[in-house]
Coordinates of C-alpha atoms in Angstrom, one line a residue:
X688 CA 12.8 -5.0 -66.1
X689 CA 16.1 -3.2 -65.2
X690 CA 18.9 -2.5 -67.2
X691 CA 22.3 -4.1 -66.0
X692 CA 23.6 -1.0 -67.6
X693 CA 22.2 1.0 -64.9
X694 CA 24.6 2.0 -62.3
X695 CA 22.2 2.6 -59.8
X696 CA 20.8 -0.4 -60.0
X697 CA 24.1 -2.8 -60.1
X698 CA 26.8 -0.6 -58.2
X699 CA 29.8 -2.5 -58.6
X700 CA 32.4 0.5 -57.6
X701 CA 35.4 -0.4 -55.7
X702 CA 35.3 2.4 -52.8
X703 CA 38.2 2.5 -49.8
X704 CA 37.7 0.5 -47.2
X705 CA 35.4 1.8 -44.2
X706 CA 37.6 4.1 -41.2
X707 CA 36.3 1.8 -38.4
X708 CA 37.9 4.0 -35.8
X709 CA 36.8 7.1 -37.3
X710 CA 33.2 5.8 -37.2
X711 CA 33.2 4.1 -33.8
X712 CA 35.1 7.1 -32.7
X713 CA 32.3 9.6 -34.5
X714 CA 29.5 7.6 -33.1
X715 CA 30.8 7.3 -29.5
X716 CA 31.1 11.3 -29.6
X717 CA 27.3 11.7 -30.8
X718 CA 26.2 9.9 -27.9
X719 CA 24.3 12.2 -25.4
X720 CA 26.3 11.2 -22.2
X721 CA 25.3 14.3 -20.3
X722 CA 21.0 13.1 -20.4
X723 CA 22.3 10.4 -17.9
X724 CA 24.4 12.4 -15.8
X725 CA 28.0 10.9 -17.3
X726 CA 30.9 12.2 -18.3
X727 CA 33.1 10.0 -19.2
X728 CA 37.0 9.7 -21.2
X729 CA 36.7 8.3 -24.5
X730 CA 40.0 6.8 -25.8
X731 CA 40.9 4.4 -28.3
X732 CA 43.8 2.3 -26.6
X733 CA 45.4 2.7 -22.7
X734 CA 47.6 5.3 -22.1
X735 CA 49.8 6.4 -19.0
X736 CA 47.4 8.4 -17.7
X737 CA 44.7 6.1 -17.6
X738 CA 45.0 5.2 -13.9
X739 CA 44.8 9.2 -13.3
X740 CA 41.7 9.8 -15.5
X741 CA 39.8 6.9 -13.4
X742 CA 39.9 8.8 -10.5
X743 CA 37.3 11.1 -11.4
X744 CA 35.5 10.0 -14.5
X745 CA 34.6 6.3 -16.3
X746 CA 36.6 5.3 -19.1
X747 CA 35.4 3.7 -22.4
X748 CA 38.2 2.3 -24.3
X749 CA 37.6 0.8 -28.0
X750 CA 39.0 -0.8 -30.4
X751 CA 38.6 -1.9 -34.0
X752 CA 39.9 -4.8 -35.7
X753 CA 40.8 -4.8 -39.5
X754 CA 37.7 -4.1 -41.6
X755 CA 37.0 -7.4 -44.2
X756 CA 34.5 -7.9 -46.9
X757 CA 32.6 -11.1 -46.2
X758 CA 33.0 -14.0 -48.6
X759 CA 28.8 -13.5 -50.1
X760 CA 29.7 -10.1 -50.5
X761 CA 29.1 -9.2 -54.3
X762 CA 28.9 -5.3 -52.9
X763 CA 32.3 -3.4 -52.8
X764 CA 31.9 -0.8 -50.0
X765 CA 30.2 -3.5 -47.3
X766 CA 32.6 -4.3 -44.9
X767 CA 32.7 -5.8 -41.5
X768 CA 34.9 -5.1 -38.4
X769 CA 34.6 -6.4 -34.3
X770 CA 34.1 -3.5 -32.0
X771 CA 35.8 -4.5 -28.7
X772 CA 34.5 -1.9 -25.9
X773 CA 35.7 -1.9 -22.4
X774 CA 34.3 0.2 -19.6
X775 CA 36.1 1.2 -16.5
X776 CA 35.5 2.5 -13.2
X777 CA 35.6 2.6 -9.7
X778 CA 31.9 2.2 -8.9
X779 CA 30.5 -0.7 -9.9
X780 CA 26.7 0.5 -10.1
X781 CA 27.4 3.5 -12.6
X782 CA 29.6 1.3 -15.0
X783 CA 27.2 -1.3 -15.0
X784 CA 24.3 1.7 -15.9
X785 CA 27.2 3.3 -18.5
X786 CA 27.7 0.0 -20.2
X787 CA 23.8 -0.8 -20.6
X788 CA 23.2 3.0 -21.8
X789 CA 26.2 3.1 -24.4
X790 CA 24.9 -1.1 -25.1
X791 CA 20.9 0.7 -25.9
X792 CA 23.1 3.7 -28.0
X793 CA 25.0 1.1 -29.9
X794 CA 21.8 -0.4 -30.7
X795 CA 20.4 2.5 -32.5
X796 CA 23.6 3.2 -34.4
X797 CA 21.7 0.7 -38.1
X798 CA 19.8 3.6 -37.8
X799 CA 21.3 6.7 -37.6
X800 CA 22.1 8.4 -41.1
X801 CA 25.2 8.1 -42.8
X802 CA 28.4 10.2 -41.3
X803 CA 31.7 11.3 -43.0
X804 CA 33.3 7.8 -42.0
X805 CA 30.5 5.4 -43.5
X806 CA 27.4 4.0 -42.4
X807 CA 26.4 1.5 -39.6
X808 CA 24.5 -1.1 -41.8
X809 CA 23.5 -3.6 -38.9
X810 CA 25.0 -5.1 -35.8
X811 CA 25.5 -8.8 -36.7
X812 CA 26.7 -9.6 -33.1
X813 CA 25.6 -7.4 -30.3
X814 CA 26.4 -9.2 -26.7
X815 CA 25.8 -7.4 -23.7
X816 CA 29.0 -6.5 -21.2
X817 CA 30.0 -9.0 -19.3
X818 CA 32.4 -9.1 -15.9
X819 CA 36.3 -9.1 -17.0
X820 CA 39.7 -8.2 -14.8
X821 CA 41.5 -5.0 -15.0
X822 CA 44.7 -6.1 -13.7
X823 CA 46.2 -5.0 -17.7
X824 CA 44.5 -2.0 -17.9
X825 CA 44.8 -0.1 -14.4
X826 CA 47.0 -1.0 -11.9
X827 CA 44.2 0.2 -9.0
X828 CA 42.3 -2.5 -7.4
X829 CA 39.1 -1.1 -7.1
X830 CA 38.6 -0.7 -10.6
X831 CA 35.7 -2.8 -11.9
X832 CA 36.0 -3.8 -15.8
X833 CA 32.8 -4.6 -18.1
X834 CA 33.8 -5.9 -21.6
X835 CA 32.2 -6.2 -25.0
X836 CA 33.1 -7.6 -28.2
X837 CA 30.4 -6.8 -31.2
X838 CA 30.7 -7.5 -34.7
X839 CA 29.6 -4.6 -36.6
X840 CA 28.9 -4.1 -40.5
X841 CA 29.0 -0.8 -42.5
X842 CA 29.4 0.7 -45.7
X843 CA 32.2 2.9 -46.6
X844 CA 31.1 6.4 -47.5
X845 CA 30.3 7.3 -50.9
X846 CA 33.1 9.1 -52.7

């Protein structure tokens, strides 16, 4: 029989919420892009020089929204967050083979170890990429987008 006393047992502890763009951003930057022969720009949001970097690498642009507790969640430092990937490009064939190599990486992230930002718990949504327009992100026509929105749940690190 354990004793409630035991903090190990019943953690309770309020930590700070999880950094989901730290960890995404950590995570991303593990990945071994250079087995497959990629190299591409990591960023978390568009920037002027977007249209520029696409003319000789892939861009993978992220975002995170706001990290929530879930309403059964009697644990403090679980929290839960949508990942919203996008993948540009101008060849169609190597973004569809970058989006289905990050989609396998993303897949192994429950269970990678814990990093300075938190810990990947599980992926309680992960959708493949699908097909979406890139008229908002580049102003290039022959720029294919492939889109992604997971929902991903992690633990803040321990403090």
């Amino acid at each position: 029989m354990s004793d409630i006393r035991d903090p190990t047992v019943f953690d309770l502890s309020i930590r700070e919420p999880v950094d989901a763009t730290g960890l995404t951003r950590y995570l991303l930057d593990r990945v071994q892009w250079r087995e497959r022969s990629f190299n591409p720009v990591i960023q978390p949001e568009v920037t002027p020089v977007t249209d520029s970097l696409l003319l000789k690498h892939e861009l993978i642009l992220y975002h995170c929204g706001d990290p929530y507790q879930p309403d059964w969640n009697v644990k403090a430092w679980i929290w839960r967050f949508t990942l919203t990937l996008t993948v540009l490009g101008r060849d169609p064939e190597r973004v569809h083979r970058i989006c289905a190599y990050l989609n396998r990486q993303i897949a192994l992230w429950p269970y990678m170890g814990p990093t300075p930002f938190g810990k990947v718990g599980r992926l309680v949504s992960n959708p493949g990429f699908e097909s979406g327009s890139s008229g908002d992100i580049a102003s290039s026509k022959s720029v294919v987008a492939w889109t992604s929105s997971k929902l991903v749940q992690a633990a803040s690190p321990r403090g």
